[in-house]
mmCIF file of C-alpha atoms in Angstrom:
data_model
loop_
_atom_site.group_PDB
_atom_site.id
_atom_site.type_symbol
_atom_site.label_atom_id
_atom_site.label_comp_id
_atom_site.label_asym_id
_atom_site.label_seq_id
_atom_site.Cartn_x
_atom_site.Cartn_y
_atom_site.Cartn_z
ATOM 1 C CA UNK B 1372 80.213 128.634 127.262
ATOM 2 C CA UNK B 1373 78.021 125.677 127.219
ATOM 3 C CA UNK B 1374 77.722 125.252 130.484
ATOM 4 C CA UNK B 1375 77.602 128.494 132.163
ATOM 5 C CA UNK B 1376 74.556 128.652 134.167
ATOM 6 C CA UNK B 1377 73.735 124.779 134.306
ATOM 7 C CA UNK B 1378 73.194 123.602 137.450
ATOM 8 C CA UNK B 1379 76.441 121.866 138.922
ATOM 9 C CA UNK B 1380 75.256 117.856 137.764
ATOM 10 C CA UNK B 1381 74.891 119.442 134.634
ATOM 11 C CA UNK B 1382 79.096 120.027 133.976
ATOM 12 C CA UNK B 1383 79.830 116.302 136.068
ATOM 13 C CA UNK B 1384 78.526 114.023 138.647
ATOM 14 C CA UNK B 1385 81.843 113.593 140.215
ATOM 15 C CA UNK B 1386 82.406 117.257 140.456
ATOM 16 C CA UNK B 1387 78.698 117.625 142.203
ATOM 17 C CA UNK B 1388 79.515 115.376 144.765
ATOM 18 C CA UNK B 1389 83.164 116.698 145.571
ATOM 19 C CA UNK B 1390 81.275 120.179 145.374
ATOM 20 C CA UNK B 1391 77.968 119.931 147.204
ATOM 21 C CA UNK B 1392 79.277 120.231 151.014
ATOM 22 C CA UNK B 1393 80.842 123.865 149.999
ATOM 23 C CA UNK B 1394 78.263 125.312 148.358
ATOM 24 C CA UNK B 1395 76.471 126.513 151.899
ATOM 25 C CA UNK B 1396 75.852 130.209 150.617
ATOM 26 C CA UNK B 1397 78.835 131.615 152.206
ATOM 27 C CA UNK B 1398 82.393 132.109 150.955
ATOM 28 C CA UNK B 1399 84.377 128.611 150.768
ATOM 29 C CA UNK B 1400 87.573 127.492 150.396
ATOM 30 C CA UNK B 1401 89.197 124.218 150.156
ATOM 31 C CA UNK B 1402 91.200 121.458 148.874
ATOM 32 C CA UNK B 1403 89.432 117.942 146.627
ATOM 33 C CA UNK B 1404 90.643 115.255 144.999
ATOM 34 C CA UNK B 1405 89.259 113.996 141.661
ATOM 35 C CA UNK B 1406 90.376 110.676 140.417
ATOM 36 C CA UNK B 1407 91.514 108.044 141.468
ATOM 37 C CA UNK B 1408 95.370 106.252 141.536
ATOM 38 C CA UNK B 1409 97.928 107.530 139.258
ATOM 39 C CA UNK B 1410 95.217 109.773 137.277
ATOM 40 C CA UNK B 1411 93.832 111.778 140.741
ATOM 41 C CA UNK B 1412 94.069 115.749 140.220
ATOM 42 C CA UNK B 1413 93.892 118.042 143.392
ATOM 43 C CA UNK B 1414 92.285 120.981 143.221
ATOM 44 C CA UNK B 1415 92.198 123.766 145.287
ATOM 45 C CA UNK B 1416 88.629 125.097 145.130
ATOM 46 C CA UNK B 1417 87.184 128.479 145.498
ATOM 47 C CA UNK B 1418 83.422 129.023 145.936
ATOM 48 C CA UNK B 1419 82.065 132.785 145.793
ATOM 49 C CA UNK B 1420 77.841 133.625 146.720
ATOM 50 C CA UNK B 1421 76.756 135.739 143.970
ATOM 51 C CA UNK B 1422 73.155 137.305 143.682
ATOM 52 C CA UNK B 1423 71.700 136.664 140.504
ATOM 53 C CA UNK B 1424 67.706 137.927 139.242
ATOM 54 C CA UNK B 1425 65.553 135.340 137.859
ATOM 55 C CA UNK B 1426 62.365 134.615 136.082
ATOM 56 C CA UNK B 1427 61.051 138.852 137.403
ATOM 57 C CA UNK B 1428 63.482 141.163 139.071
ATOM 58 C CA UNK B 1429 62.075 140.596 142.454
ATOM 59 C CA UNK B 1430 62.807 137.061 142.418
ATOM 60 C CA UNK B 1431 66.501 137.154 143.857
ATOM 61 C CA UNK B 1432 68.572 133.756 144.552
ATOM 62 C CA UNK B 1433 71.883 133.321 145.430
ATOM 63 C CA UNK B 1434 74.194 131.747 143.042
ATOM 64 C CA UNK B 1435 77.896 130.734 142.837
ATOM 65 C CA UNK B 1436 81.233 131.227 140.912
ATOM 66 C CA UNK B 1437 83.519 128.704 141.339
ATOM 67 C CA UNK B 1438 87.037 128.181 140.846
ATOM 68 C CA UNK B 1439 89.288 125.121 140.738
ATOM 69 C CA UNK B 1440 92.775 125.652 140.809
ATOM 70 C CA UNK B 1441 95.182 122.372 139.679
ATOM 71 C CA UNK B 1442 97.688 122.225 142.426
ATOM 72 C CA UNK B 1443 98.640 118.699 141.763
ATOM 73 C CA UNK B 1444 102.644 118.954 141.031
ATOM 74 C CA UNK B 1445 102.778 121.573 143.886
ATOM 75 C CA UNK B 1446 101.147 118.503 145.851
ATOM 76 C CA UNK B 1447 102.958 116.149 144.569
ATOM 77 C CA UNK B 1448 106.411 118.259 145.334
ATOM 78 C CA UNK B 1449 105.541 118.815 148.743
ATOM 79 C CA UNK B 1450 104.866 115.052 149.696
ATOM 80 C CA UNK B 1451 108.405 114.552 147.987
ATOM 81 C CA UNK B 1452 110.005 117.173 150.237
ATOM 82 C CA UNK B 1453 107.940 115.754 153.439
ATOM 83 C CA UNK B 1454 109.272 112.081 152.705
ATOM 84 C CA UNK B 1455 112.917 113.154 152.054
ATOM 85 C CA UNK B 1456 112.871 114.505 155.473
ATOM 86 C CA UNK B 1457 111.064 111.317 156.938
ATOM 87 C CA UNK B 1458 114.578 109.656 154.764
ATOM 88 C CA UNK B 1459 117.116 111.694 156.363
ATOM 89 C CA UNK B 1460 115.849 111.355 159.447
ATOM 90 C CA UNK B 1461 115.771 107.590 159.320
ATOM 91 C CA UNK B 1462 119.633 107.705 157.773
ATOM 92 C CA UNK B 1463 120.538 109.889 160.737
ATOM 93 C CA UNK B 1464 118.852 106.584 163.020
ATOM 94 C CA UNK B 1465 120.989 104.544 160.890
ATOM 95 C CA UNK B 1466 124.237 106.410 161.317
ATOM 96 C CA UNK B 1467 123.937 106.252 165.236
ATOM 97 C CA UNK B 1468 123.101 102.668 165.048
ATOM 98 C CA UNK B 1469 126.363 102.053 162.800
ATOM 99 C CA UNK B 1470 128.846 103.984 164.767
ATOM 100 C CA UNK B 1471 127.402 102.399 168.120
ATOM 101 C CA UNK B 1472 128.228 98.906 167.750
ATOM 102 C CA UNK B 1473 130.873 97.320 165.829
ATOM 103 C CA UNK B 1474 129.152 94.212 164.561
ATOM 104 C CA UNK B 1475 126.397 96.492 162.989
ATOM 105 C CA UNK B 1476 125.321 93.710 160.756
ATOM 106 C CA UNK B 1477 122.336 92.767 162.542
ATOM 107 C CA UNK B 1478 121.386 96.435 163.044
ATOM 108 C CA UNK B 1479 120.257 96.471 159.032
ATOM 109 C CA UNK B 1480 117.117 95.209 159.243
ATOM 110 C CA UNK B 1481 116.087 97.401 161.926
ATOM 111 C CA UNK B 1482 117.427 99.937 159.579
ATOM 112 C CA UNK B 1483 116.143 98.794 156.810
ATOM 113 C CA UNK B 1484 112.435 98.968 158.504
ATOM 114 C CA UNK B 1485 113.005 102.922 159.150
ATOM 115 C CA UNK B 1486 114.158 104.087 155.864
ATOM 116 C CA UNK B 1487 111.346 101.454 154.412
ATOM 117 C CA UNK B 1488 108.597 103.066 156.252
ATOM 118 C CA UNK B 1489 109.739 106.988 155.881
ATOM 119 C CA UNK B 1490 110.290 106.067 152.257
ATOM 120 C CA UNK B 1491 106.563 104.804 152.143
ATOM 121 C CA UNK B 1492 107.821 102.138 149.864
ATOM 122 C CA UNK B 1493 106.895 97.900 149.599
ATOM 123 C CA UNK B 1494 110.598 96.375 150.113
ATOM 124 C CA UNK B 1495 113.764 97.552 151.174
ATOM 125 C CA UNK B 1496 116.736 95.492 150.504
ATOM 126 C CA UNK B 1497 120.921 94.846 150.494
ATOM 127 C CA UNK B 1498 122.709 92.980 147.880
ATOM 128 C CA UNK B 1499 126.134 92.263 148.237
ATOM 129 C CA UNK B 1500 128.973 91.477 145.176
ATOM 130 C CA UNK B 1501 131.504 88.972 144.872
ATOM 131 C CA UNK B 1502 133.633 87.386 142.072
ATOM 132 C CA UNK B 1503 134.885 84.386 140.355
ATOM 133 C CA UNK B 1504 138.057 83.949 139.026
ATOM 134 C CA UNK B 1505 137.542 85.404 135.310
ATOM 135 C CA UNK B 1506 135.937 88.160 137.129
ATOM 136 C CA UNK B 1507 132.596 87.857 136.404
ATOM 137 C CA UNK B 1508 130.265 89.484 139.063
ATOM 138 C CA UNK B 1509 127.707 87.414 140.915
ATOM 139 C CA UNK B 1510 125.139 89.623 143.700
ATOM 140 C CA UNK B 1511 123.100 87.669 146.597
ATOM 141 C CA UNK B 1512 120.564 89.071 148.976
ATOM 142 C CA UNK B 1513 121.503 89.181 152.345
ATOM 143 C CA UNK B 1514 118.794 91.752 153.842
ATOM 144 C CA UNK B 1515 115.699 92.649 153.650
ATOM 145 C CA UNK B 1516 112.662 94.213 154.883
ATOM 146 C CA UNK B 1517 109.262 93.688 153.592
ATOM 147 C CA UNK B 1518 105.693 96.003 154.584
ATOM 148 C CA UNK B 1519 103.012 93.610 155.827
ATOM 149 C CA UNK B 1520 101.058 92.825 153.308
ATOM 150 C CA UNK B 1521 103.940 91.935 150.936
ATOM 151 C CA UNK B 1522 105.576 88.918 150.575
ATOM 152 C CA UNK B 1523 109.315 88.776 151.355
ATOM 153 C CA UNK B 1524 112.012 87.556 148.857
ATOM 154 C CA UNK B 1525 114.844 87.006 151.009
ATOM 155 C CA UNK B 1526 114.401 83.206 150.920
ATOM 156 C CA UNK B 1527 113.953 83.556 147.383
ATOM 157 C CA UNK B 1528 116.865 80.780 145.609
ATOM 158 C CA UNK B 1529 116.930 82.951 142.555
ATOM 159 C CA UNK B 1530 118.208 85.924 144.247
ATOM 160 C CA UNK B 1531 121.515 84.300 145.473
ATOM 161 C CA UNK B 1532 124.441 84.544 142.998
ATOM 162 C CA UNK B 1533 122.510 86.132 140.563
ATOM 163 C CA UNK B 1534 125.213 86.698 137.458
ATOM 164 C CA UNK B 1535 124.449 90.114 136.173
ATOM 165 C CA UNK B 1536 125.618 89.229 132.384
ATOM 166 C CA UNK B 1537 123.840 85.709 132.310
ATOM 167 C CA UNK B 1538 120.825 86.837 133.650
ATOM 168 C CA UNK B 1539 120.348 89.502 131.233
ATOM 169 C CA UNK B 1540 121.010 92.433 133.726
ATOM 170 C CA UNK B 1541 124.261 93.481 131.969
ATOM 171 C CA UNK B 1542 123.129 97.091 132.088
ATOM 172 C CA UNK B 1543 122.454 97.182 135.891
ATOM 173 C CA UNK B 1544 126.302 95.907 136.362
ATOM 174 C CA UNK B 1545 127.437 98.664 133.729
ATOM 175 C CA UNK B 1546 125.565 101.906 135.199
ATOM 176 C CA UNK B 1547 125.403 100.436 139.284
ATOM 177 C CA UNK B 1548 129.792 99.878 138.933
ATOM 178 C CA UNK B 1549 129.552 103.356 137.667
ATOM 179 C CA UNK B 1550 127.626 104.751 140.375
ATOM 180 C CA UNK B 1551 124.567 105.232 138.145
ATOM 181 C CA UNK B 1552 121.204 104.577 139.263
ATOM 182 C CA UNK B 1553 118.827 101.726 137.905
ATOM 183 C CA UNK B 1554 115.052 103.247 138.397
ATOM 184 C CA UNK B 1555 111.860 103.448 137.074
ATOM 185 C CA UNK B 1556 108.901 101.789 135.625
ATOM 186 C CA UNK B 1557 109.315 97.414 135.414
ATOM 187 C CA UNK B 1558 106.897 97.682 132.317
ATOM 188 C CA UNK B 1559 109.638 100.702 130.737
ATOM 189 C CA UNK B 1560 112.422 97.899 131.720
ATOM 190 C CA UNK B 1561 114.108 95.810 129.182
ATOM 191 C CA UNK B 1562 112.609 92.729 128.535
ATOM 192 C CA UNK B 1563 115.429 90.616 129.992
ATOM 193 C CA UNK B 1564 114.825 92.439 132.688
ATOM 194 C CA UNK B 1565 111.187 92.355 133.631
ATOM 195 C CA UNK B 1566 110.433 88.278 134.097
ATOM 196 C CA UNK B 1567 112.487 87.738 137.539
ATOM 197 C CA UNK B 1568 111.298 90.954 138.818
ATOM 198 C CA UNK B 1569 107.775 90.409 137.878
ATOM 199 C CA UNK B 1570 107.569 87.354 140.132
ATOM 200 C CA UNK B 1571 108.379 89.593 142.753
ATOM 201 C CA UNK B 1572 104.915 91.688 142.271
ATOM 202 C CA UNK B 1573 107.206 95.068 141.396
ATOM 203 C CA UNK B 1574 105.852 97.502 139.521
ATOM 204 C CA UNK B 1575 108.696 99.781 139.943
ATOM 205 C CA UNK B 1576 111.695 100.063 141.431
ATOM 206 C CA UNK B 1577 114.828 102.188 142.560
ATOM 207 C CA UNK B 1578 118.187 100.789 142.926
ATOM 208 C CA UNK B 1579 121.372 102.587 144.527
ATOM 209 C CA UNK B 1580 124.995 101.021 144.146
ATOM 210 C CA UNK B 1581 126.665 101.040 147.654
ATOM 211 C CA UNK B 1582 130.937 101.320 147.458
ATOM 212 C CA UNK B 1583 133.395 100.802 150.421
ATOM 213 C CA UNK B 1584 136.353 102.505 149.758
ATOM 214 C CA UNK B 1585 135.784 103.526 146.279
ATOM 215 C CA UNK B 1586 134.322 99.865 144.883
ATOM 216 C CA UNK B 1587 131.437 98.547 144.269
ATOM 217 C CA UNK B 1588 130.548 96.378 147.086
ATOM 218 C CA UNK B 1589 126.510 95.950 146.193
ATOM 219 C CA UNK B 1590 123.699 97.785 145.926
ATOM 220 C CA UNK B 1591 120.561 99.013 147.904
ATOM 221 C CA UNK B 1592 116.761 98.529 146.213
ATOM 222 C CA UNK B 1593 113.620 100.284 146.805
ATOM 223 C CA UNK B 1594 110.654 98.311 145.584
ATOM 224 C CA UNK B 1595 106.698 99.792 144.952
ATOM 225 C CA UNK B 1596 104.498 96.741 144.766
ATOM 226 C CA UNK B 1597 101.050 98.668 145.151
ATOM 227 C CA UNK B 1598 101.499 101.246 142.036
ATOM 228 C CA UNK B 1599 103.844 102.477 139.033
ATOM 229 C CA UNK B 1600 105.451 104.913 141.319
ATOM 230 C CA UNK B 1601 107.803 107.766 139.515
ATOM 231 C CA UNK B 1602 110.561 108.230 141.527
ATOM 232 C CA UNK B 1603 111.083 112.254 142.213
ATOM 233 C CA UNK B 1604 114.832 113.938 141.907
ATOM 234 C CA UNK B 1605 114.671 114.429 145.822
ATOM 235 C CA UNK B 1606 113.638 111.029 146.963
ATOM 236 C CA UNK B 1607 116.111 109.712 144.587
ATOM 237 C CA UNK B 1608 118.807 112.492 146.117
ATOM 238 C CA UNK B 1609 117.751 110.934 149.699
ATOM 239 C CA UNK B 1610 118.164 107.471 148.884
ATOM 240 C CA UNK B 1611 121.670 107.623 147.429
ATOM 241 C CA UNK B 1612 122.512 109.448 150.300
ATOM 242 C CA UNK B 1613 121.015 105.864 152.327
ATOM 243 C CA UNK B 1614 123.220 103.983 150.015
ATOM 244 C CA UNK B 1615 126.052 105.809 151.201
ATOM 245 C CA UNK B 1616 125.666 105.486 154.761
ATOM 246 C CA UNK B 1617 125.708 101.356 154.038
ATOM 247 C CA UNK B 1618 128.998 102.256 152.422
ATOM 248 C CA UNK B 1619 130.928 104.182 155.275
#
């Protein structure tokens, strides 16, 4: 109750500033963002001229009511929904390019570039299995495709034969064999997880096990380098469905 009345500075600066170009005198509507990163809001803002008397009764001035609405999830769901169809379409690019040739091997990073770019995400990459004798799992990187901007890691010697149990990543072979998902924050990430992937610049990260007929042949990973990104149940719906075009 404080602060009906006060002038708009009054409540906050930042508001004032986001405010000022609607407040014309006539009936406004319109969409702001306040904040910055991971802690921006969007509003959707409402601004209605009301007369008000002050000081004598012939002294009339024209005030306003406004009204900010959060519409930040709503937001937030509809950029999901916009980028799984920028996903799909880029799969449906990658199916064609698959079933054209049969040596589609050095179609991927073409591929990779399409699903990188509608997925609005830092790297895109392939990791392929193999095994030893006692069985024990060892993954290598054999494409990749980086924004510019970011530095590439396919060159990278510690990405090549990486032993999931010896490297401490014993829970990416249990969940990826299973055809779980590994996603999420790097700082929510097991410590033996975090100190190879940090030297990559991630901040998060979505992984997606790929399987030719029914085993696990590798996986497909979706790196954010710029923010701690929270992967949404539809982009991670789109992506699996990108891991299993790599598998067909």
């Amino acid at each position: 109750a404080d602060v009906i009345g006060q002038p708009l500075a009054y409540v906050s600066e930042i508001y004032q500033e986001k405010l000022s170009p609607y407040l014309t005198g006539g009936e406004q509507r319109a969409e702001i963002v306040i904040g910055e990163g991971k802690q921006a809001k969007v509003f959707e803002v409402t601004v209605s001229p009301v007369s008000s008397l002050y000081k004598s009764q012939t002294s009339l001035s024209l005030d306003s009511i406004i009204t900010l609405h959060d519409i930040t999830q709503r937001k937030e769901a509809e950029t999901a929904l916009s980028r799984r169809e920028l996903i799909m379409s880029a799969i449906s690019l990658a199916a064609e390019q698959f079933l054209k040739e049969s040596t589609w091997g050095h179609n991927i990073p073409r591929v990779l570039e399409k699903i990188g770019q509608a997925a609005n995400v830092s790297r895109v990459y392939v990791f392929m299995n193999d095994s030893d004798e006692q069985g024990q799992i060892f993954t290598s990187q054999r494409y990749e495709w980086a924004a510019p901007g970011v530095l590439p890691q396919i060159n990278n010697p510690n990405l090549q034969r990486v032993n999931f149990r010896e490297a401490g990543y014993q829970r990416w072979e249990d969940h990826l064999a299973n055809g779980e998902p590994i996603y999420g924050i790097l700082s929510n990430f097991p410590e033996s997880e975090q100190e190879l992937l940090k030297g990559q610049d991630i901040l998060s990260m979505a992984i997606l096990p790929i399987f030719v007929n029914n085993l696990w042949w590798g996986f497909i990973g979706f790196d954010e380098c710029k923010y701690e990104r929270h992967w949404t149940g539809t982009e991670l719906e789109a992506l699996h469905i990108a891991a299993s075009i790599f598998g067909s």
